[in-house]
């Protein structure tokens, strides 16, 4: 009877119970992590009640406003980043003392690198980028929202449901030990009958469906909702990269969905897609996984490149050098990224010719990437450069990302890869492109666009310290791994025997402590800025002398984004308008604005998807079936309910918009010298610099 | 609207001017539908790819021995019919003004266009 209700779930599955039954350092660590969730939950409930924030909370959760959905993505990603960084630090601490065995058991260590990798890719990097794209793209193309606001909410719900499964595994049961790549047959039913791989499959499959829908949504938005005159070659580069990323999502997520589905069939129903016997072939999984996996790294890096393009032009006060070549390079990278997946397993038995072909294809990608770096450098040349936080990120990116890219070129050569495959060299390489590339782009992007949505800047001084901490921490933590990799240390090892490795491991451990500090500085920056928000206000909405449409709105941006949809006549429209002095011209005619109303659709789907995942993991079939049917019923019901809208009367829009325009026309504004001061109210005055 | 209503707004059959505003309003939905279909196509393509690569390796009975292909055929037909009709239902629910013709036009378009080409 109990089996029918609880499936495989028993009392002992709960981590806290395990810690009481067998107290040791490993269960102590897992139990403290597990305990953070109920404790955190109670604290959040208390805070919400104390501040009377329940109603606003539900207004957010049911909102279809792209800016709010974007913010929720980012908050989710920050929480997950906390977990990821702590896990990284734990692993580094273990390695620092890992000569002949550290303090972690091998099973625990295996779970740590698996959760860390899965988390960082699927629940940190992707949600961060989706958040940024959500917030920025509709503003950059002059739209009021994304193409399918409700679908956007559903995507967020599915991502959150995946995140829920991933987090609950910390408290109930265990996570997979198969790495973020989850190769069978190790993750198959025979080797791993437990719940770990099931959590892994369901978490990434559910959030993966959300990502596919996000890709559809963003691409339709960019294709169909551009304002009048916003032709493709006038789009800001961040929007271009968002478009390429969406296209990659549309084509690269399906292989992941497919291989998760088949692994699931193997595990749940005893199929033989990837088993060792009965005609199964695990290479199929590995191929499918990397057909997703390689485009995935470009899904992550392209929007970061977009942010870097925006930084290069905005923070040097020039138009982007080689716009067309950057667009072409982005497209080239997007296409090439589908042709190189095999470089992740050069050592797995293909012929030398096949390896050589994929090696060359991989090397080719370095060309368009190099083009971009030169374009950005040329953009800075002779510009009005301010060494503010985003520029620090950009400079760090120039140096560090290039090193990471070059180590990628080394790995792309099959002969060398035979030596370096699965060594710490690889760990150094991918962190080297992910942290200075993706993460720097994300953090810089948050710094740039934060004032747009919340109306105040982040503290410049703290942001700069944060940027330096990330750079220094990264160098210390990961550069030593190139060396240890070449000394033969493999990745994913809990212990090692060579004493020569110890000094490198200790440096790396210190680096990870600095990275932990860097994470705390993100929180500190936001916290202190919120406290000082009165002094950091930028009501005019253009704190950085921006060039694209999003800066042509007040900050915080009203829910309708643009009082009247703007017309675009050239690239860098807003910079052009400011030069001609037409930026804040009065508008003759305002119309009523119709906006989609809040809905519980995404929220319900999130609950159903979480229930479905949890039910499947624990073989609680009743829960799985109920949730599944519930999700379908929800979709059907909402399909037939008329979509609700609410109307904002023209008079109201006029009042707010006219006041802002008038104040901006009359205001004096600040030059770039005062960008970081209190004087910066978000109104830009041209600098009188003589060009060299 | 500045652009011509005659213009083709998305792949497949367009509603055309007879349908008035619905012609324009359906644009994003139908275009999004096609984009999603592309993604779906890749998913199923992957299943077929795995099937194709596994076949030569299998030691054991092949699909002819394992499956009753007759029943697979009518099951597939039912499945497709069900997708078609639910697509029609949802589209007509979303754009009620133009009646069932919209749903059927749009959903038939893959069939029709593949027939035409
Ligand atoms: C913030 C500081 C970080 C630290 C201290 C850190 C540390 C580590 C360590 C120690 C490993 C295990 C290496 C091994 O296998 O021997 C690892 C693996 C990994 N990390 Fe990080 N990392 C950090 C940030 C990131 C970020 C930002 C990402 C991606 C967005 C990331 C993605 C990964 C992935 C994909 C793996 C591979 C997991 C696997 O082997 O399956 N890491 N990291
Ligand atoms: Cu790759």
PDB file of C-alpha atoms in Angstrom, chain A residues 81 304 307-309 311-312 315 376 380 386-402 434-448 458-472 474 515 518-519 521-523 525:
ATOM      1  CA  UNK A  81      25.052  30.326  -9.195  1.00  0.00           C
ATOM      2  CA  UNK A 304      27.936  37.289 -24.453  1.00  0.00           C
ATOM      3  CA  UNK A 307      27.083  42.244 -24.877  1.00  0.00           C
ATOM      4  CA  UNK A 308      30.757  42.751 -25.657  1.00  0.00           C
ATOM      5  CA  UNK A 309      29.833  44.485 -28.915  1.00  0.00           C
ATOM      6  CA  UNK A 311      30.221  47.598 -24.509  1.00  0.00           C
ATOM      7  CA  UNK A 312      32.846  48.265 -27.150  1.00  0.00           C
ATOM      8  CA  UNK A 315      31.756  52.783 -23.652  1.00  0.00           C
ATOM      9  CA  UNK A 376      36.060  45.188 -31.094  1.00  0.00           C
ATOM     10  CA  UNK A 380      37.941  51.082 -29.111  1.00  0.00           C
ATOM     11  CA  UNK A 386      35.770  55.044 -19.795  1.00  0.00           C
ATOM     12  CA  UNK A 387      37.398  52.362 -17.707  1.00  0.00           C
ATOM     13  CA  UNK A 388      34.175  51.517 -15.885  1.00  0.00           C
ATOM     14  CA  UNK A 389      33.025  48.051 -14.820  1.00  0.00           C
ATOM     15  CA  UNK A 390      31.816  46.897 -18.262  1.00  0.00           C
ATOM     16  CA  UNK A 391      35.072  48.026 -19.850  1.00  0.00           C
ATOM     17  CA  UNK A 392      37.011  46.059 -17.213  1.00  0.00           C
ATOM     18  CA  UNK A 393      35.016  43.002 -18.151  1.00  0.00           C
ATOM     19  CA  UNK A 394      35.680  43.672 -21.823  1.00  0.00           C
ATOM     20  CA  UNK A 395      39.438  44.014 -21.288  1.00  0.00           C
ATOM     21  CA  UNK A 396      39.514  40.898 -19.140  1.00  0.00           C
ATOM     22  CA  UNK A 397      37.608  39.167 -21.887  1.00  0.00           C
ATOM     23  CA  UNK A 398      40.065  40.285 -24.556  1.00  0.00           C
ATOM     24  CA  UNK A 399      43.038  38.793 -22.766  1.00  0.00           C
ATOM     25  CA  UNK A 400      41.587  35.796 -20.982  1.00  0.00           C
ATOM     26  CA  UNK A 401      39.032  34.636 -23.505  1.00  0.00           C
ATOM     27  CA  UNK A 402      41.660  34.719 -26.218  1.00  0.00           C
ATOM     28  CA  UNK A 434      33.036  30.093 -19.944  1.00  0.00           C
ATOM     29  CA  UNK A 435      34.053  32.394 -17.115  1.00  0.00           C
ATOM     30  CA  UNK A 436      35.828  35.212 -19.013  1.00  0.00           C
ATOM     31  CA  UNK A 437      33.483  34.729 -21.949  1.00  0.00           C
ATOM     32  CA  UNK A 438      29.968  33.885 -20.870  1.00  0.00           C
ATOM     33  CA  UNK A 439      30.023  34.961 -17.252  1.00  0.00           C
ATOM     34  CA  UNK A 440      31.849  38.245 -17.879  1.00  0.00           C
ATOM     35  CA  UNK A 441      29.347  39.008 -20.609  1.00  0.00           C
ATOM     36  CA  UNK A 442      26.440  38.277 -18.311  1.00  0.00           C
ATOM     37  CA  UNK A 443      27.780  40.299 -15.399  1.00  0.00           C
ATOM     38  CA  UNK A 444      28.643  43.228 -17.634  1.00  0.00           C
ATOM     39  CA  UNK A 445      25.210  42.996 -19.222  1.00  0.00           C
ATOM     40  CA  UNK A 446      23.543  43.140 -15.832  1.00  0.00           C
ATOM     41  CA  UNK A 447      25.579  46.207 -14.948  1.00  0.00           C
ATOM     42  CA  UNK A 448      24.610  47.951 -18.179  1.00  0.00           C
ATOM     43  CA  UNK A 458      24.698  49.781  -9.577  1.00  0.00           C
ATOM     44  CA  UNK A 459      27.507  51.223  -7.452  1.00  0.00           C
ATOM     45  CA  UNK A 460      30.381  51.750  -9.834  1.00  0.00           C
ATOM     46  CA  UNK A 461      33.122  51.240  -7.230  1.00  0.00           C
ATOM     47  CA  UNK A 462      31.780  47.913  -6.010  1.00  0.00           C
ATOM     48  CA  UNK A 463      31.105  46.704  -9.540  1.00  0.00           C
ATOM     49  CA  UNK A 464      34.704  47.389 -10.469  1.00  0.00           C
ATOM     50  CA  UNK A 465      35.992  45.443  -7.484  1.00  0.00           C
ATOM     51  CA  UNK A 466      33.676  42.583  -8.416  1.00  0.00           C
ATOM     52  CA  UNK A 467      35.024  42.549 -11.955  1.00  0.00           C
ATOM     53  CA  UNK A 468      38.623  42.444 -10.777  1.00  0.00           C
ATOM     54  CA  UNK A 469      37.857  39.720  -8.257  1.00  0.00           C
ATOM     55  CA  UNK A 470      36.341  37.515 -10.950  1.00  0.00           C
ATOM     56  CA  UNK A 471      39.347  38.042 -13.196  1.00  0.00           C
ATOM     57  CA  UNK A 472      41.984  37.425 -10.540  1.00  0.00           C
ATOM     58  CA  UNK A 474      39.695  32.968 -12.364  1.00  0.00           C
ATOM     59  CA  UNK A 515      35.847  33.401  -6.832  1.00  0.00           C
ATOM     60  CA  UNK A 518      33.605  37.579  -6.109  1.00  0.00           C
ATOM     61  CA  UNK A 519      30.171  35.978  -5.922  1.00  0.00           C
ATOM     62  CA  UNK A 521      30.508  40.927  -4.108  1.00  0.00           C
ATOM     63  CA  UNK A 522      27.761  40.557  -6.696  1.00  0.00           C
ATOM     64  CA  UNK A 523      25.237  40.330  -3.893  1.00  0.00           C
ATOM     65  CA  UNK A 525      26.900  45.401  -5.004  1.00  0.00           C
TER      66      UNK A 525
END
